[in-house]
Amino acid sequence: MSAAANTENLNCAGEPETLEPHMRDSIKESQILIWIYNMIDEAARVDFEFFLKDGCILCKLMNRIVPNCIPEEEITWEGARSKQKNINNFLKAAEKYGVPKAKLFFPEDLLHLRHLPRVTRCIYALAKIAQSDPSLGEDTPQLGDEPSFLKEGPTKVVIPGHRDTKEVLAQLTSSKEQEQKVKNKHSLYK
């Protein structure tokens, strides 16, 4: 086995890697997306990897956890170099916050979508550390929480000119009952 083959299966800490690129965990990815939504109110409109790929969401997430750890002017939206800079800024901030080096990912893992399970593992580790951080407060979203829009309860959507079926049925049955009472009342007096 060549030396290059040996380094391919190492994590960021230089330890042997047991996580393979094909070992994606859709449950953890979903939990992370919901956690991100609850933390920064950003909903994924695309798949997990494309939502995170430019690194901007990750930088915003770190700034929510540790305010101003990544200056806003350093978060850029254009070009491959800016994406790599965003991801590097996130990784530095995450490591400084306490994510173990062995749980970090390489920028290329996300930028070129080479190893998404490492990305998932890193963000999941970050979430676990954040949920036990007393400086964030007791109301800090936790992994596994339902989306915050569900906690508020269902909201009734009012569409002009549209009536809810239950409402229509309730009105029809109540109007028939009233008609019956009126007919019965009048029929007694005749």
Short mmCIF file of N, CA and C in Angstrom, two decimals, residues 64-184:
data_model
loop_
_atom_site.label_atom_id
_atom_site.label_comp_id
_atom_site.label_asym_id
_atom_site.label_seq_id
_atom_site.Cartn_x
_atom_site.Cartn_y
_atom_site.Cartn_z
N ARG A 64 -23.71 33.17 15.68
CA ARG A 64 -24.83 33.05 16.62
C ARG A 64 -24.35 32.41 17.92
N ILE A 65 -23.44 31.43 17.79
CA ILE A 65 -22.93 30.72 18.96
C ILE A 65 -21.93 31.59 19.73
N VAL A 66 -20.97 32.17 18.99
CA VAL A 66 -19.97 33.06 19.56
C VAL A 66 -20.06 34.38 18.79
N PRO A 67 -20.77 35.36 19.33
CA PRO A 67 -20.99 36.61 18.59
C PRO A 67 -19.68 37.25 18.11
N ASN A 68 -19.70 37.63 16.84
CA ASN A 68 -18.59 38.32 16.17
C ASN A 68 -17.28 37.54 16.13
N CYS A 69 -17.35 36.21 16.21
CA CYS A 69 -16.11 35.42 16.10
C CYS A 69 -15.60 35.42 14.66
N ILE A 70 -16.49 35.64 13.71
CA ILE A 70 -16.11 35.80 12.30
C ILE A 70 -16.69 37.15 11.87
N PRO A 71 -15.85 38.15 11.67
CA PRO A 71 -16.36 39.47 11.29
C PRO A 71 -17.22 39.41 10.03
N GLU A 72 -18.32 40.16 10.04
CA GLU A 72 -19.25 40.16 8.91
C GLU A 72 -18.57 40.48 7.58
N GLU A 73 -17.59 41.39 7.61
CA GLU A 73 -16.93 41.77 6.36
C GLU A 73 -16.06 40.64 5.80
N GLU A 74 -15.76 39.61 6.62
CA GLU A 74 -14.99 38.46 6.13
C GLU A 74 -15.87 37.38 5.53
N ILE A 75 -17.17 37.48 5.73
CA ILE A 75 -18.10 36.50 5.14
C ILE A 75 -18.45 36.99 3.75
N THR A 76 -18.00 36.26 2.76
CA THR A 76 -18.21 36.69 1.37
C THR A 76 -19.06 35.66 0.63
N TRP A 77 -19.74 36.13 -0.41
CA TRP A 77 -20.71 35.31 -1.12
C TRP A 77 -20.31 34.92 -2.53
N GLU A 78 -19.21 35.43 -3.03
CA GLU A 78 -18.91 35.23 -4.45
C GLU A 78 -17.57 34.54 -4.66
N GLY A 79 -17.54 33.62 -5.60
CA GLY A 79 -16.30 32.99 -6.02
C GLY A 79 -15.86 31.83 -5.16
N ALA A 80 -15.08 30.93 -5.77
CA ALA A 80 -14.59 29.73 -5.08
C ALA A 80 -13.64 30.08 -3.94
N ARG A 81 -12.81 31.10 -4.13
CA ARG A 81 -11.88 31.50 -3.06
C ARG A 81 -12.64 32.01 -1.84
N SER A 82 -13.70 32.74 -2.06
CA SER A 82 -14.47 33.25 -0.92
C SER A 82 -15.17 32.11 -0.18
N LYS A 83 -15.63 31.11 -0.92
CA LYS A 83 -16.26 29.95 -0.28
C LYS A 83 -15.24 29.23 0.60
N GLN A 84 -14.04 29.04 0.07
CA GLN A 84 -13.01 28.37 0.84
C GLN A 84 -12.64 29.19 2.07
N LYS A 85 -12.59 30.51 1.92
CA LYS A 85 -12.27 31.39 3.04
C LYS A 85 -13.36 31.28 4.11
N ASN A 86 -14.62 31.26 3.69
CA ASN A 86 -15.73 31.10 4.64
C ASN A 86 -15.61 29.79 5.41
N ILE A 87 -15.35 28.71 4.69
CA ILE A 87 -15.25 27.39 5.32
C ILE A 87 -14.06 27.36 6.28
N ASN A 88 -12.92 27.92 5.86
CA ASN A 88 -11.75 27.97 6.74
C ASN A 88 -12.04 28.79 7.99
N ASN A 89 -12.71 29.93 7.84
CA ASN A 89 -13.08 30.75 9.00
C ASN A 89 -13.98 29.97 9.96
N PHE A 90 -14.93 29.24 9.40
CA PHE A 90 -15.81 28.42 10.23
C PHE A 90 -15.01 27.37 10.99
N LEU A 91 -14.13 26.66 10.27
CA LEU A 91 -13.35 25.59 10.91
C LEU A 91 -12.46 26.12 12.03
N LYS A 92 -11.82 27.27 11.81
CA LYS A 92 -10.99 27.87 12.86
C LYS A 92 -11.83 28.23 14.07
N ALA A 93 -12.98 28.84 13.83
CA ALA A 93 -13.86 29.25 14.93
C ALA A 93 -14.42 28.03 15.66
N ALA A 94 -14.78 26.99 14.93
CA ALA A 94 -15.32 25.78 15.54
C ALA A 94 -14.26 25.10 16.42
N GLU A 95 -13.04 25.03 15.92
CA GLU A 95 -11.97 24.43 16.71
C GLU A 95 -11.69 25.26 17.97
N LYS A 96 -11.68 26.56 17.81
CA LYS A 96 -11.45 27.45 18.95
C LYS A 96 -12.58 27.31 19.97
N TYR A 97 -13.79 27.07 19.50
CA TYR A 97 -14.95 26.91 20.38
C TYR A 97 -14.90 25.59 21.15
N GLY A 98 -14.20 24.60 20.60
CA GLY A 98 -14.06 23.34 21.32
C GLY A 98 -14.32 22.08 20.54
N VAL A 99 -14.62 22.19 19.25
CA VAL A 99 -14.81 20.99 18.44
C VAL A 99 -13.45 20.32 18.30
N PRO A 100 -13.32 19.05 18.70
CA PRO A 100 -12.03 18.38 18.61
C PRO A 100 -11.51 18.32 17.17
N LYS A 101 -10.22 18.44 17.04
CA LYS A 101 -9.59 18.42 15.71
C LYS A 101 -9.98 17.17 14.93
N ALA A 102 -10.12 16.05 15.61
CA ALA A 102 -10.49 14.79 14.95
C ALA A 102 -11.90 14.84 14.36
N LYS A 103 -12.74 15.75 14.84
CA LYS A 103 -14.11 15.86 14.33
C LYS A 103 -14.25 16.93 13.25
N LEU A 104 -13.21 17.70 12.99
CA LEU A 104 -13.26 18.71 11.94
C LEU A 104 -13.18 18.04 10.57
N PHE A 105 -13.52 18.78 9.55
CA PHE A 105 -13.41 18.28 8.18
C PHE A 105 -12.42 19.14 7.41
N PHE A 106 -11.99 18.66 6.27
CA PHE A 106 -11.14 19.44 5.39
C PHE A 106 -12.03 20.37 4.57
N PRO A 107 -11.60 21.57 4.23
CA PRO A 107 -12.43 22.47 3.42
C PRO A 107 -12.93 21.81 2.13
N GLU A 108 -12.10 20.98 1.52
CA GLU A 108 -12.47 20.32 0.26
C GLU A 108 -13.61 19.32 0.46
N ASP A 109 -13.75 18.81 1.68
CA ASP A 109 -14.83 17.86 1.95
C ASP A 109 -16.19 18.49 1.66
N LEU A 110 -16.32 19.77 1.94
CA LEU A 110 -17.57 20.48 1.67
C LEU A 110 -17.51 21.23 0.35
N LEU A 111 -16.42 21.94 0.12
CA LEU A 111 -16.30 22.77 -1.07
C LEU A 111 -16.46 21.96 -2.35
N HIS A 112 -15.85 20.78 -2.39
CA HIS A 112 -15.93 19.92 -3.58
C HIS A 112 -16.82 18.70 -3.35
N LEU A 113 -17.55 18.71 -2.22
CA LEU A 113 -18.48 17.63 -1.86
C LEU A 113 -17.79 16.26 -1.86
N ARG A 114 -16.59 16.22 -1.31
CA ARG A 114 -15.81 14.98 -1.33
C ARG A 114 -16.15 14.03 -0.18
N HIS A 115 -16.50 14.60 0.99
CA HIS A 115 -16.71 13.73 2.15
C HIS A 115 -17.73 14.38 3.09
N LEU A 116 -19.00 14.29 2.74
CA LEU A 116 -20.06 14.94 3.52
C LEU A 116 -20.27 14.34 4.90
N PRO A 117 -20.01 13.04 5.12
CA PRO A 117 -20.14 12.55 6.50
C PRO A 117 -19.21 13.26 7.49
N ARG A 118 -18.05 13.68 7.05
CA ARG A 118 -17.16 14.45 7.93
C ARG A 118 -17.79 15.80 8.28
N VAL A 119 -18.40 16.42 7.29
CA VAL A 119 -19.06 17.72 7.50
C VAL A 119 -20.19 17.54 8.52
N THR A 120 -20.99 16.51 8.34
CA THR A 120 -22.09 16.22 9.25
C THR A 120 -21.57 15.98 10.67
N ARG A 121 -20.53 15.17 10.78
CA ARG A 121 -19.95 14.86 12.09
C ARG A 121 -19.47 16.13 12.79
N CYS A 122 -18.84 17.02 12.06
CA CYS A 122 -18.31 18.26 12.62
C CYS A 122 -19.44 19.15 13.14
N ILE A 123 -20.45 19.38 12.33
CA ILE A 123 -21.55 20.26 12.74
C ILE A 123 -22.33 19.63 13.88
N TYR A 124 -22.48 18.32 13.85
CA TYR A 124 -23.18 17.62 14.93
C TYR A 124 -22.41 17.79 16.24
N ALA A 125 -21.09 17.66 16.18
CA ALA A 125 -20.26 17.86 17.37
C ALA A 125 -20.38 19.29 17.87
N LEU A 126 -20.39 20.25 16.95
CA LEU A 126 -20.57 21.66 17.32
C LEU A 126 -21.90 21.86 18.04
N ALA A 127 -22.96 21.26 17.52
CA ALA A 127 -24.28 21.39 18.13
C ALA A 127 -24.30 20.81 19.53
N LYS A 128 -23.66 19.67 19.71
CA LYS A 128 -23.61 19.03 21.03
C LYS A 128 -22.88 19.91 22.03
N ILE A 129 -21.79 20.53 21.61
CA ILE A 129 -21.03 21.43 22.49
C ILE A 129 -21.87 22.66 22.80
N ALA A 130 -22.52 23.21 21.79
CA ALA A 130 -23.33 24.43 21.97
C ALA A 130 -24.50 24.18 22.92
N GLN A 131 -25.12 23.02 22.85
CA GLN A 131 -26.28 22.79 23.70
C GLN A 131 -25.91 22.62 25.16
N SER A 132 -24.64 22.37 25.45
CA SER A 132 -24.21 22.28 26.85
C SER A 132 -23.49 23.55 27.31
N ASP A 133 -23.46 24.58 26.46
CA ASP A 133 -22.79 25.84 26.78
C ASP A 133 -23.75 26.73 27.58
N PRO A 134 -23.44 26.97 28.86
CA PRO A 134 -24.35 27.78 29.68
C PRO A 134 -24.41 29.25 29.24
N SER A 135 -23.39 29.73 28.53
CA SER A 135 -23.39 31.13 28.11
C SER A 135 -24.43 31.41 27.02
N LEU A 136 -24.93 30.38 26.37
CA LEU A 136 -25.94 30.56 25.33
C LEU A 136 -27.35 30.66 25.89
N GLY A 137 -27.52 30.28 27.13
CA GLY A 137 -28.83 30.38 27.77
C GLY A 137 -29.62 29.09 27.67
N GLU A 138 -30.66 29.02 28.50
CA GLU A 138 -31.48 27.81 28.56
C GLU A 138 -32.39 27.63 27.35
N ASP A 139 -32.70 28.71 26.67
CA ASP A 139 -33.61 28.62 25.52
C ASP A 139 -32.89 28.34 24.21
N THR A 140 -31.60 28.00 24.28
CA THR A 140 -30.84 27.68 23.08
C THR A 140 -31.41 26.42 22.43
N PRO A 141 -31.67 26.44 21.13
CA PRO A 141 -32.19 25.26 20.45
C PRO A 141 -31.26 24.05 20.62
N GLN A 142 -31.87 22.90 20.74
CA GLN A 142 -31.15 21.65 20.91
C GLN A 142 -31.30 20.79 19.66
N LEU A 143 -30.34 19.92 19.46
CA LEU A 143 -30.49 18.94 18.38
C LEU A 143 -31.70 18.07 18.71
N GLY A 144 -32.51 17.82 17.73
CA GLY A 144 -33.68 17.00 17.94
C GLY A 144 -34.93 17.80 18.28
N ASP A 145 -34.79 19.11 18.53
CA ASP A 145 -35.96 19.95 18.74
C ASP A 145 -36.75 20.01 17.44
N GLU A 146 -38.04 20.18 17.57
CA GLU A 146 -38.83 20.38 16.36
C GLU A 146 -38.60 21.80 15.86
N PRO A 147 -38.87 22.05 14.59
CA PRO A 147 -38.67 23.40 14.06
C PRO A 147 -39.49 24.42 14.85
N SER A 148 -38.93 25.58 15.05
CA SER A 148 -39.57 26.59 15.88
C SER A 148 -40.93 27.01 15.33
N PHE A 149 -41.15 26.96 14.03
CA PHE A 149 -42.45 27.35 13.49
C PHE A 149 -43.54 26.36 13.89
N LEU A 150 -43.18 25.12 14.24
CA LEU A 150 -44.17 24.16 14.70
C LEU A 150 -44.53 24.37 16.17
N LYS A 151 -43.60 24.91 16.94
CA LYS A 151 -43.83 25.15 18.36
C LYS A 151 -44.88 26.24 18.57
N GLU A 152 -44.98 27.16 17.65
CA GLU A 152 -45.91 28.26 17.78
C GLU A 152 -47.34 27.82 17.57
N GLY A 153 -47.54 26.62 17.10
CA GLY A 153 -48.89 26.13 16.83
C GLY A 153 -49.29 26.42 15.41
N PRO A 154 -50.27 25.68 14.95
CA PRO A 154 -50.69 25.90 13.56
C PRO A 154 -51.31 27.28 13.39
N THR A 155 -50.99 27.90 12.30
CA THR A 155 -51.57 29.20 12.00
C THR A 155 -52.58 29.01 10.89
N LYS A 156 -53.67 29.72 10.99
CA LYS A 156 -54.71 29.62 9.98
C LYS A 156 -54.35 30.54 8.83
N VAL A 157 -54.31 29.98 7.66
CA VAL A 157 -54.00 30.74 6.46
C VAL A 157 -55.32 31.23 5.89
N VAL A 158 -55.44 32.52 5.73
CA VAL A 158 -56.65 33.10 5.19
C VAL A 158 -56.43 33.40 3.71
N ILE A 159 -57.23 32.76 2.90
CA ILE A 159 -57.17 32.98 1.46
C ILE A 159 -58.44 33.71 1.07
N PRO A 160 -58.32 34.91 0.51
CA PRO A 160 -59.52 35.67 0.15
C PRO A 160 -60.43 34.85 -0.77
N GLY A 161 -61.71 34.83 -0.43
CA GLY A 161 -62.67 34.12 -1.26
C GLY A 161 -62.73 32.63 -0.99
N HIS A 162 -61.90 32.13 -0.08
CA HIS A 162 -61.86 30.70 0.21
C HIS A 162 -62.34 30.48 1.64
N ARG A 163 -63.20 29.47 1.81
CA ARG A 163 -63.68 29.16 3.15
C ARG A 163 -63.31 27.73 3.49
N ASP A 164 -63.01 27.51 4.73
CA ASP A 164 -62.66 26.18 5.22
C ASP A 164 -63.87 25.27 5.14
N THR A 165 -63.68 24.03 4.76
CA THR A 165 -64.78 23.07 4.60
C THR A 165 -65.52 22.89 5.92
N LYS A 166 -64.80 22.78 7.03
CA LYS A 166 -65.44 22.61 8.33
C LYS A 166 -66.33 23.80 8.66
N GLU A 167 -65.84 24.97 8.33
CA GLU A 167 -66.60 26.19 8.58
C GLU A 167 -67.90 26.19 7.77
N VAL A 168 -67.81 25.82 6.51
CA VAL A 168 -68.99 25.79 5.63
C VAL A 168 -69.99 24.76 6.14
N LEU A 169 -69.51 23.56 6.50
CA LEU A 169 -70.41 22.53 7.01
C LEU A 169 -71.08 22.96 8.30
N ALA A 170 -70.31 23.60 9.18
CA ALA A 170 -70.87 24.07 10.45
C ALA A 170 -71.96 25.11 10.19
N GLN A 171 -71.73 26.01 9.26
CA GLN A 171 -72.73 27.03 8.94
C GLN A 171 -73.97 26.41 8.31
N LEU A 172 -73.78 25.44 7.43
CA LEU A 172 -74.92 24.78 6.79
C LEU A 172 -75.78 24.04 7.80
N THR A 173 -75.14 23.28 8.68
CA THR A 173 -75.91 22.53 9.67
C THR A 173 -76.59 23.45 10.66
N SER A 174 -75.91 24.52 11.06
CA SER A 174 -76.53 25.45 12.02
C SER A 174 -77.68 26.22 11.36
N SER A 175 -77.54 26.57 10.09
CA SER A 175 -78.61 27.29 9.40
C SER A 175 -79.82 26.39 9.19
N LYS A 176 -79.60 25.09 8.94
CA LYS A 176 -80.72 24.15 8.79
C LYS A 176 -81.45 23.98 10.11
N GLU A 177 -80.66 23.91 11.20
CA GLU A 177 -81.28 23.78 12.52
C GLU A 177 -82.11 25.03 12.84
N GLN A 178 -81.60 26.20 12.50
CA GLN A 178 -82.33 27.44 12.75
C GLN A 178 -83.60 27.49 11.91
N GLU A 179 -83.52 27.03 10.65
CA GLU A 179 -84.70 26.99 9.79
C GLU A 179 -85.76 26.07 10.36
N GLN A 180 -85.29 24.91 10.88
CA GLN A 180 -86.22 23.95 11.47
C GLN A 180 -86.92 24.58 12.68
N LYS A 181 -86.15 25.28 13.52
CA LYS A 181 -86.72 25.92 14.70
C LYS A 181 -87.73 26.99 14.28
N VAL A 182 -87.37 27.76 13.27
CA VAL A 182 -88.26 28.81 12.79
C VAL A 182 -89.53 28.18 12.25
N LYS A 183 -89.43 27.14 11.43
CA LYS A 183 -90.60 26.48 10.85
C LYS A 183 -91.45 25.90 11.97
N ASN A 184 -90.82 25.24 12.92
CA ASN A 184 -91.56 24.63 14.02
C ASN A 184 -92.25 25.70 14.84
#
